[in-house]
Amino acid sequence: MPQRSRCAAVIAADPSATKTTVAISATTIATNAPVTVTVVVKDQFGNVVTTATPAAFTITATRGAISGTACTLGTCTATYTAPGTTGADSLSVKI
């Protein structure tokens, strides 16, 4: 009997707040300096949501500014620019 091969496609589900990852390119940032925030959008099973768009999440900063959000195959980046005065800031990502 000939062997048959089968293939399956994995289709990511909706974005998951518990599986999505967030990274920032630096933790100490000079005033008015830009850094990159990277969000890898994943579903509840850990699959990358390759169709993710900037509408899938919101990044906010307590004092600095977020701009230039773009996504490519589930990896999304944004630019965070630190405020013009020294002090702590906080970023949050909501899926």
PDB file of N, CA and C in Angstrom:
ATOM      1  N   MET A   1       0.842  -1.169   0.000  1.00  0.00           N
ATOM      2  CA  MET A   1       0.000   0.000   0.000  1.00  0.00           C
ATOM      3  C   MET A   1       0.898   1.245   0.000  1.00  0.00           C
ATOM      4  N   PRO A   2       0.672   2.203  -0.886  1.00  0.00           N
ATOM      5  CA  PRO A   2       1.517   3.399  -0.923  1.00  0.00           C
ATOM      6  C   PRO A   2       1.301   4.272   0.305  1.00  0.00           C
ATOM      7  N   GLN A   3       2.389   4.912   0.739  1.00  0.00           N
ATOM      8  CA  GLN A   3       2.273   5.827   1.873  1.00  0.00           C
ATOM      9  C   GLN A   3       1.651   7.125   1.407  1.00  0.00           C
ATOM     10  N   ARG A   4       0.817   7.660   2.228  1.00  0.00           N
ATOM     11  CA  ARG A   4       0.183   8.940   1.935  1.00  0.00           C
ATOM     12  C   ARG A   4       0.645   9.953   2.957  1.00  0.00           C
ATOM     13  N   SER A   5       0.889  11.118   2.482  1.00  0.00           N
ATOM     14  CA  SER A   5       1.256  12.170   3.427  1.00  0.00           C
ATOM     15  C   SER A   5       0.077  13.105   3.596  1.00  0.00           C
ATOM     16  N   ARG A   6       0.005  13.661   4.742  1.00  0.00           N
ATOM     17  CA  ARG A   6      -1.065  14.606   5.057  1.00  0.00           C
ATOM     18  C   ARG A   6      -0.429  15.880   5.568  1.00  0.00           C
ATOM     19  N   CYS A   7      -1.098  16.949   5.336  1.00  0.00           N
ATOM     20  CA  CYS A   7      -0.578  18.191   5.879  1.00  0.00           C
ATOM     21  C   CYS A   7      -1.722  18.946   6.539  1.00  0.00           C
ATOM     22  N   ALA A   8      -1.349  19.747   7.493  1.00  0.00           N
ATOM     23  CA  ALA A   8      -2.344  20.533   8.224  1.00  0.00           C
ATOM     24  C   ALA A   8      -1.849  21.967   8.314  1.00  0.00           C
ATOM     25  N   ALA A   9      -2.756  22.883   8.229  1.00  0.00           N
ATOM     26  CA  ALA A   9      -2.423  24.299   8.377  1.00  0.00           C
ATOM     27  C   ALA A   9      -2.832  24.752   9.773  1.00  0.00           C
ATOM     28  N   VAL A  10      -1.944  25.490  10.420  1.00  0.00           N
ATOM     29  CA  VAL A  10      -2.262  26.049  11.728  1.00  0.00           C
ATOM     30  C   VAL A  10      -2.728  27.477  11.505  1.00  0.00           C
ATOM     31  N   ILE A  11      -3.939  27.736  11.915  1.00  0.00           N
ATOM     32  CA  ILE A  11      -4.510  29.075  11.784  1.00  0.00           C
ATOM     33  C   ILE A  11      -4.629  29.652  13.178  1.00  0.00           C
ATOM     34  N   ALA A  12      -3.947  30.752  13.391  1.00  0.00           N
ATOM     35  CA  ALA A  12      -3.944  31.371  14.720  1.00  0.00           C
ATOM     36  C   ALA A  12      -5.341  31.864  15.100  1.00  0.00           C
ATOM     37  N   ALA A  13      -5.628  31.770  16.380  1.00  0.00           N
ATOM     38  CA  ALA A  13      -6.896  32.268  16.917  1.00  0.00           C
ATOM     39  C   ALA A  13      -6.745  33.759  17.242  1.00  0.00           C
ATOM     40  N   ASP A  14      -7.686  34.303  17.990  1.00  0.00           N
ATOM     41  CA  ASP A  14      -7.640  35.711  18.374  1.00  0.00           C
ATOM     42  C   ASP A  14      -6.431  35.993  19.263  1.00  0.00           C
ATOM     43  N   PRO A  15      -5.909  37.230  19.233  1.00  0.00           N
ATOM     44  CA  PRO A  15      -4.776  37.593  20.091  1.00  0.00           C
ATOM     45  C   PRO A  15      -5.067  37.341  21.569  1.00  0.00           C
ATOM     46  N   SER A  16      -4.053  36.889  22.291  1.00  0.00           N
ATOM     47  CA  SER A  16      -4.167  36.600  23.713  1.00  0.00           C
ATOM     48  C   SER A  16      -3.257  37.519  24.520  1.00  0.00           C
ATOM     49  N   ALA A  17      -3.812  38.153  25.528  1.00  0.00           N
ATOM     50  CA  ALA A  17      -3.026  39.029  26.399  1.00  0.00           C
ATOM     51  C   ALA A  17      -2.018  38.243  27.232  1.00  0.00           C
ATOM     52  N   THR A  18      -2.292  36.974  27.518  1.00  0.00           N
ATOM     53  CA  THR A  18      -1.379  36.199  28.360  1.00  0.00           C
ATOM     54  C   THR A  18      -0.242  35.553  27.575  1.00  0.00           C
ATOM     55  N   LYS A  19      -0.372  35.410  26.267  1.00  0.00           N
ATOM     56  CA  LYS A  19       0.672  34.785  25.449  1.00  0.00           C
ATOM     57  C   LYS A  19       1.485  35.790  24.631  1.00  0.00           C
ATOM     58  N   THR A  20       0.923  36.956  24.342  1.00  0.00           N
ATOM     59  CA  THR A  20       1.619  37.980  23.582  1.00  0.00           C
ATOM     60  C   THR A  20       2.815  38.476  24.381  1.00  0.00           C
ATOM     61  N   THR A  21       3.935  38.729  23.690  1.00  0.00           N
ATOM     62  CA  THR A  21       5.141  39.190  24.381  1.00  0.00           C
ATOM     63  C   THR A  21       5.456  40.643  24.017  1.00  0.00           C
ATOM     64  N   VAL A  22       6.084  41.326  24.958  1.00  0.00           N
ATOM     65  CA  VAL A  22       6.459  42.731  24.772  1.00  0.00           C
ATOM     66  C   VAL A  22       7.918  42.889  25.192  1.00  0.00           C
ATOM     67  N   ALA A  23       8.680  43.617  24.383  1.00  0.00           N
ATOM     68  CA  ALA A  23      10.086  43.891  24.713  1.00  0.00           C
ATOM     69  C   ALA A  23      10.390  45.340  24.350  1.00  0.00           C
ATOM     70  N   ILE A  24      11.325  45.933  25.073  1.00  0.00           N
ATOM     71  CA  ILE A  24      11.776  47.293  24.781  1.00  0.00           C
ATOM     72  C   ILE A  24      13.283  47.229  24.583  1.00  0.00           C
ATOM     73  N   SER A  25      13.791  48.009  23.635  1.00  0.00           N
ATOM     74  CA  SER A  25      15.203  47.901  23.264  1.00  0.00           C
ATOM     75  C   SER A  25      16.163  48.466  24.308  1.00  0.00           C
ATOM     76  N   ALA A  26      15.675  49.200  25.287  1.00  0.00           N
ATOM     77  CA  ALA A  26      16.523  49.723  26.368  1.00  0.00           C
ATOM     78  C   ALA A  26      15.664  49.955  27.598  1.00  0.00           C
ATOM     79  N   THR A  27      16.259  49.848  28.768  1.00  0.00           N
ATOM     80  CA  THR A  27      15.513  50.126  30.000  1.00  0.00           C
ATOM     81  C   THR A  27      15.921  51.438  30.636  1.00  0.00           C
ATOM     82  N   THR A  28      17.087  51.949  30.259  1.00  0.00           N
ATOM     83  CA  THR A  28      17.517  53.271  30.687  1.00  0.00           C
ATOM     84  C   THR A  28      17.578  54.132  29.431  1.00  0.00           C
ATOM     85  N   ILE A  29      16.833  55.221  29.422  1.00  0.00           N
ATOM     86  CA  ILE A  29      16.670  56.013  28.210  1.00  0.00           C
ATOM     87  C   ILE A  29      16.922  57.485  28.538  1.00  0.00           C
ATOM     88  N   ALA A  30      17.705  58.144  27.718  1.00  0.00           N
ATOM     89  CA  ALA A  30      17.977  59.574  27.911  1.00  0.00           C
ATOM     90  C   ALA A  30      16.712  60.385  27.601  1.00  0.00           C
ATOM     91  N   THR A  31      16.638  61.599  28.136  1.00  0.00           N
ATOM     92  CA  THR A  31      15.489  62.454  27.845  1.00  0.00           C
ATOM     93  C   THR A  31      15.387  62.686  26.342  1.00  0.00           C
ATOM     94  N   ASN A  32      14.162  62.696  25.855  1.00  0.00           N
ATOM     95  CA  ASN A  32      13.826  62.901  24.442  1.00  0.00           C
ATOM     96  C   ASN A  32      14.385  61.833  23.499  1.00  0.00           C
ATOM     97  N   ALA A  33      14.910  60.737  24.028  1.00  0.00           N
ATOM     98  CA  ALA A  33      15.496  59.689  23.182  1.00  0.00           C
ATOM     99  C   ALA A  33      14.434  58.672  22.747  1.00  0.00           C
ATOM    100  N   PRO A  34      14.523  58.206  21.504  1.00  0.00           N
ATOM    101  CA  PRO A  34      13.593  57.173  21.037  1.00  0.00           C
ATOM    102  C   PRO A  34      14.158  55.770  21.255  1.00  0.00           C
ATOM    103  N   VAL A  35      13.285  54.811  21.529  1.00  0.00           N
ATOM    104  CA  VAL A  35      13.633  53.388  21.590  1.00  0.00           C
ATOM    105  C   VAL A  35      12.506  52.614  20.920  1.00  0.00           C
ATOM    106  N   THR A  36      12.793  51.377  20.580  1.00  0.00           N
ATOM    107  CA  THR A  36      11.803  50.536  19.911  1.00  0.00           C
ATOM    108  C   THR A  36      11.107  49.626  20.908  1.00  0.00           C
ATOM    109  N   VAL A  37       9.790  49.580  20.808  1.00  0.00           N
ATOM    110  CA  VAL A  37       8.965  48.643  21.574  1.00  0.00           C
ATOM    111  C   VAL A  37       8.516  47.577  20.581  1.00  0.00           C
ATOM    112  N   THR A  38       8.750  46.300  20.905  1.00  0.00           N
ATOM    113  CA  THR A  38       8.357  45.202  20.022  1.00  0.00           C
ATOM    114  C   THR A  38       7.284  44.360  20.698  1.00  0.00           C
ATOM    115  N   VAL A  39       6.187  44.140  19.990  1.00  0.00           N
ATOM    116  CA  VAL A  39       5.082  43.317  20.473  1.00  0.00           C
ATOM    117  C   VAL A  39       4.920  42.148  19.498  1.00  0.00           C
ATOM    118  N   VAL A  40       5.072  40.918  19.997  1.00  0.00           N
ATOM    119  CA  VAL A  40       4.822  39.743  19.174  1.00  0.00           C
ATOM    120  C   VAL A  40       3.444  39.227  19.580  1.00  0.00           C
ATOM    121  N   VAL A  41       2.491  39.388  18.682  1.00  0.00           N
ATOM    122  CA  VAL A  41       1.096  39.051  18.970  1.00  0.00           C
ATOM    123  C   VAL A  41       0.899  37.545  18.793  1.00  0.00           C
ATOM    124  N   LYS A  42       0.455  36.893  19.883  1.00  0.00           N
ATOM    125  CA  LYS A  42       0.243  35.437  19.864  1.00  0.00           C
ATOM    126  C   LYS A  42      -1.171  35.103  20.315  1.00  0.00           C
ATOM    127  N   ASP A  43      -1.648  33.930  19.890  1.00  0.00           N
ATOM    128  CA  ASP A  43      -2.969  33.469  20.314  1.00  0.00           C
ATOM    129  C   ASP A  43      -2.843  32.671  21.613  1.00  0.00           C
ATOM    130  N   GLN A  44      -3.950  32.118  22.088  1.00  0.00           N
ATOM    131  CA  GLN A  44      -3.962  31.401  23.366  1.00  0.00           C
ATOM    132  C   GLN A  44      -3.102  30.140  23.363  1.00  0.00           C
ATOM    133  N   PHE A  45      -2.727  29.655  22.177  1.00  0.00           N
ATOM    134  CA  PHE A  45      -1.900  28.456  22.071  1.00  0.00           C
ATOM    135  C   PHE A  45      -0.425  28.780  21.835  1.00  0.00           C
ATOM    136  N   GLY A  46      -0.101  30.093  21.777  1.00  0.00           N
ATOM    137  CA  GLY A  46       1.273  30.509  21.566  1.00  0.00           C
ATOM    138  C   GLY A  46       1.657  30.672  20.109  1.00  0.00           C
ATOM    139  N   ASN A  47       0.689  30.517  19.198  1.00  0.00           N
ATOM    140  CA  ASN A  47       0.962  30.718  17.777  1.00  0.00           C
ATOM    141  C   ASN A  47       1.006  32.209  17.471  1.00  0.00           C
ATOM    142  N   VAL A  48       1.942  32.628  16.636  1.00  0.00           N
ATOM    143  CA  VAL A  48       2.011  34.032  16.232  1.00  0.00           C
ATOM    144  C   VAL A  48       0.815  34.344  15.332  1.00  0.00           C
ATOM    145  N   VAL A  49       0.139  35.438  15.620  1.00  0.00           N
ATOM    146  CA  VAL A  49      -1.006  35.884  14.822  1.00  0.00           C
ATOM    147  C   VAL A  49      -0.429  36.721  13.680  1.00  0.00           C
ATOM    148  N   THR A  50      -0.135  36.063  12.566  1.00  0.00           N
ATOM    149  CA  THR A  50       0.551  36.725  11.455  1.00  0.00           C
ATOM    150  C   THR A  50      -0.290  37.811  10.787  1.00  0.00           C
ATOM    151  N   THR A  51      -1.576  37.809  11.045  1.00  0.00           N
ATOM    152  CA  THR A  51      -2.463  38.824  10.463  1.00  0.00           C
ATOM    153  C   THR A  51      -2.664  40.020  11.394  1.00  0.00           C
ATOM    154  N   ALA A  52      -1.917  40.066  12.489  1.00  0.00           N
ATOM    155  CA  ALA A  52      -2.083  41.147  13.471  1.00  0.00           C
ATOM    156  C   ALA A  52      -1.799  42.511  12.836  1.00  0.00           C
ATOM    157  N   THR A  53      -2.568  43.487  13.260  1.00  0.00           N
ATOM    158  CA  THR A  53      -2.392  44.869  12.829  1.00  0.00           C
ATOM    159  C   THR A  53      -2.251  45.740  14.074  1.00  0.00           C
ATOM    160  N   PRO A  54      -1.856  46.994  13.920  1.00  0.00           N
ATOM    161  CA  PRO A  54      -1.780  47.872  15.088  1.00  0.00           C
ATOM    162  C   PRO A  54      -3.110  47.994  15.849  1.00  0.00           C
ATOM    163  N   ALA A  55      -4.223  47.670  15.203  1.00  0.00           N
ATOM    164  CA  ALA A  55      -5.525  47.722  15.879  1.00  0.00           C
ATOM    165  C   ALA A  55      -5.692  46.593  16.903  1.00  0.00           C
ATOM    166  N   ALA A  56      -4.801  45.598  16.888  1.00  0.00           N
ATOM    167  CA  ALA A  56      -4.903  44.457  17.809  1.00  0.00           C
ATOM    168  C   ALA A  56      -4.481  44.802  19.231  1.00  0.00           C
ATOM    169  N   PHE A  57      -3.820  45.941  19.418  1.00  0.00           N
ATOM    170  CA  PHE A  57      -3.318  46.295  20.741  1.00  0.00           C
ATOM    171  C   PHE A  57      -3.165  47.805  20.850  1.00  0.00           C
ATOM    172  N   THR A  58      -2.991  48.265  22.083  1.00  0.00           N
ATOM    173  CA  THR A  58      -2.753  49.681  22.350  1.00  0.00           C
ATOM    174  C   THR A  58      -1.561  49.795  23.284  1.00  0.00           C
ATOM    175  N   ILE A  59      -0.612  50.663  22.937  1.00  0.00           N
ATOM    176  CA  ILE A  59       0.525  50.942  23.816  1.00  0.00           C
ATOM    177  C   ILE A  59       0.338  52.356  24.358  1.00  0.00           C
ATOM    178  N   THR A  60       0.448  52.496  25.669  1.00  0.00           N
ATOM    179  CA  THR A  60       0.356  53.823  26.273  1.00  0.00           C
ATOM    180  C   THR A  60       1.566  54.055  27.175  1.00  0.00           C
ATOM    181  N   ALA A  61       1.905  55.321  27.326  1.00  0.00           N
ATOM    182  CA  ALA A  61       3.005  55.723  28.204  1.00  0.00           C
ATOM    183  C   ALA A  61       2.483  56.748  29.186  1.00  0.00           C
ATOM    184  N   THR A  62       2.967  56.692  30.420  1.00  0.00           N
ATOM    185  CA  THR A  62       2.544  57.643  31.436  1.00  0.00           C
ATOM    186  C   THR A  62       3.018  59.051  31.105  1.00  0.00           C
ATOM    187  N   ARG A  63       4.275  59.184  30.640  1.00  0.00           N
ATOM    188  CA  ARG A  63       4.842  60.504  30.385  1.00  0.00           C
ATOM    189  C   ARG A  63       5.374  60.680  28.969  1.00  0.00           C
ATOM    190  N   GLY A  64       5.920  59.662  28.363  1.00  0.00           N
ATOM    191  CA  GLY A  64       6.513  59.765  27.036  1.00  0.00           C
ATOM    192  C   GLY A  64       5.459  59.653  25.949  1.00  0.00           C
ATOM    193  N   ALA A  65       5.922  59.470  24.713  1.00  0.00           N
ATOM    194  CA  ALA A  65       5.015  59.397  23.564  1.00  0.00           C
ATOM    195  C   ALA A  65       5.269  58.128  22.759  1.00  0.00           C
ATOM    196  N   ILE A  66       4.198  57.579  22.186  1.00  0.00           N
ATOM    197  CA  ILE A  66       4.255  56.395  21.326  1.00  0.00           C
ATOM    198  C   ILE A  66       3.893  56.833  19.912  1.00  0.00           C
ATOM    199  N   SER A  67       4.671  56.359  18.931  1.00  0.00           N
ATOM    200  CA  SER A  67       4.361  56.701  17.541  1.00  0.00           C
ATOM    201  C   SER A  67       4.848  55.603  16.605  1.00  0.00           C
ATOM    202  N   GLY A  68       4.430  55.676  15.359  1.00  0.00           N
ATOM    203  CA  GLY A  68       4.957  54.803  14.317  1.00  0.00           C
ATOM    204  C   GLY A  68       4.714  53.333  14.505  1.00  0.00           C
ATOM    205  N   THR A  69       3.518  52.923  14.901  1.00  0.00           N
ATOM    206  CA  THR A  69       3.223  51.508  15.105  1.00  0.00           C
ATOM    207  C   THR A  69       2.985  50.822  13.755  1.00  0.00           C
ATOM    208  N   ALA A  70       3.665  49.687  13.560  1.00  0.00           N
ATOM    209  CA  ALA A  70       3.518  48.909  12.326  1.00  0.00           C
ATOM    210  C   ALA A  70       3.678  47.430  12.649  1.00  0.00           C
ATOM    211  N   CYS A  71       3.058  46.569  11.838  1.00  0.00           N
ATOM    212  CA  CYS A  71       3.131  45.123  12.057  1.00  0.00           C
ATOM    213  C   CYS A  71       3.531  44.407  10.768  1.00  0.00           C
ATOM    214  N   THR A  72       4.368  43.376  10.928  1.00  0.00           N
ATOM    215  CA  THR A  72       4.736  42.497   9.830  1.00  0.00           C
ATOM    216  C   THR A  72       4.693  41.067  10.332  1.00  0.00           C
ATOM    217  N   LEU A  73       3.757  40.293   9.813  1.00  0.00           N
ATOM    218  CA  LEU A  73       3.625  38.876  10.166  1.00  0.00           C
ATOM    219  C   LEU A  73       3.577  38.621  11.667  1.00  0.00           C
ATOM    220  N   GLY A  74       2.849  39.457  12.394  1.00  0.00           N
ATOM    221  CA  GLY A  74       2.637  39.258  13.822  1.00  0.00           C
ATOM    222  C   GLY A  74       3.641  39.903  14.735  1.00  0.00           C
ATOM    223  N   THR A  75       4.735  40.424  14.174  1.00  0.00           N
ATOM    224  CA  THR A  75       5.705  41.164  14.973  1.00  0.00           C
ATOM    225  C   THR A  75       5.470  42.643  14.720  1.00  0.00           C
ATOM    226  N   CYS A  76       5.103  43.348  15.776  1.00  0.00           N
ATOM    227  CA  CYS A  76       4.735  44.750  15.658  1.00  0.00           C
ATOM    228  C   CYS A  76       5.754  45.610  16.404  1.00  0.00           C
ATOM    229  N   THR A  77       6.040  46.757  15.851  1.00  0.00           N
ATOM    230  CA  THR A  77       6.979  47.667  16.496  1.00  0.00           C
ATOM    231  C   THR A  77       6.360  49.056  16.601  1.00  0.00           C
ATOM    232  N   ALA A  78       6.817  49.781  17.597  1.00  0.00           N
ATOM    233  CA  ALA A  78       6.409  51.165  17.795  1.00  0.00           C
ATOM    234  C   ALA A  78       7.616  51.907  18.343  1.00  0.00           C
ATOM    235  N   THR A  79       7.609  53.204  18.179  1.00  0.00           N
ATOM    236  CA  THR A  79       8.680  54.028  18.735  1.00  0.00           C
ATOM    237  C   THR A  79       8.168  54.713  19.988  1.00  0.00           C
ATOM    238  N   TYR A  80       8.903  54.530  21.085  1.00  0.00           N
ATOM    239  CA  TYR A  80       8.630  55.241  22.333  1.00  0.00           C
ATOM    240  C   TYR A  80       9.671  56.338  22.435  1.00  0.00           C
ATOM    241  N   THR A  81       9.230  57.566  22.658  1.00  0.00           N
ATOM    242  CA  THR A  81      10.144  58.678  22.869  1.00  0.00           C
ATOM    243  C   THR A  81      10.002  59.148  24.309  1.00  0.00           C
ATOM    244  N   ALA A  82      11.118  59.132  25.028  1.00  0.00           N
ATOM    245  CA  ALA A  82      11.117  59.525  26.434  1.00  0.00           C
ATOM    246  C   ALA A  82      10.741  60.999  26.572  1.00  0.00           C
ATOM    247  N   PRO A  83      10.174  61.381  27.719  1.00  0.00           N
ATOM    248  CA  PRO A  83       9.829  62.789  27.931  1.00  0.00           C
ATOM    249  C   PRO A  83      11.082  63.662  28.037  1.00  0.00           C
ATOM    250  N   GLY A  84      10.892  64.952  27.974  1.00  0.00           N
ATOM    251  CA  GLY A  84      11.994  65.905  28.011  1.00  0.00           C
ATOM    252  C   GLY A  84      12.563  66.164  29.387  1.00  0.00           C
ATOM    253  N   THR A  85      11.963  65.568  30.423  1.00  0.00           N
ATOM    254  CA  THR A  85      12.479  65.736  31.778  1.00  0.00           C
ATOM    255  C   THR A  85      12.806  64.370  32.368  1.00  0.00           C
ATOM    256  N   THR A  86      13.767  64.320  33.272  1.00  0.00           N
ATOM    257  CA  THR A  86      14.146  63.050  33.870  1.00  0.00           C
ATOM    258  C   THR A  86      13.062  62.552  34.811  1.00  0.00           C
ATOM    259  N   GLY A  87      13.045  61.240  35.038  1.00  0.00           N
ATOM    260  CA  GLY A  87      12.080  60.638  35.953  1.00  0.00           C
ATOM    261  C   GLY A  87      11.579  59.318  35.387  1.00  0.00           C
ATOM    262  N   ALA A  88      10.898  58.598  36.224  1.00  0.00           N
ATOM    263  CA  ALA A  88      10.369  57.286  35.824  1.00  0.00           C
ATOM    264  C   ALA A  88       9.205  57.466  34.860  1.00  0.00           C
ATOM    265  N   ASP A  89       9.041  56.472  33.998  1.00  0.00           N
ATOM    266  CA  ASP A  89       7.896  56.409  33.103  1.00  0.00           C
ATOM    267  C   ASP A  89       7.425  54.973  33.092  1.00  0.00           C
ATOM    268  N   SER A  90       6.215  54.765  32.661  1.00  0.00           N
ATOM    269  CA  SER A  90       5.651  53.434  32.618  1.00  0.00           C
ATOM    270  C   SER A  90       4.955  53.230  31.280  1.00  0.00           C
ATOM    271  N   LEU A  91       5.223  52.083  30.657  1.00  0.00           N
ATOM    272  CA  LEU A  91       4.539  51.714  29.421  1.00  0.00           C
ATOM    273  C   LEU A  91       3.592  50.566  29.711  1.00  0.00           C
ATOM    274  N   SER A  92       2.457  50.560  29.051  1.00  0.00           N
ATOM    275  CA  SER A  92       1.550  49.412  29.168  1.00  0.00           C
ATOM    276  C   SER A  92       1.030  49.064  27.790  1.00  0.00           C
ATOM    277  N   VAL A  93       0.780  47.768  27.599  1.00  0.00           N
ATOM    278  CA  VAL A  93       0.247  47.258  26.349  1.00  0.00           C
ATOM    279  C   VAL A  93      -1.050  46.541  26.661  1.00  0.00           C
ATOM    280  N   LYS A  94      -2.103  46.921  25.970  1.00  0.00           N
ATOM    281  CA  LYS A  94      -3.405  46.286  26.162  1.00  0.00           C
ATOM    282  C   LYS A  94      -3.781  45.559  24.872  1.00  0.00           C
ATOM    283  N   ILE A  95      -4.057  44.264  25.012  1.00  0.00           N
ATOM    284  CA  ILE A  95      -4.457  43.437  23.855  1.00  0.00           C
ATOM    285  C   ILE A  95      -5.969  43.410  23.776  1.00  0.00           C
TER     286      ILE A  95
END
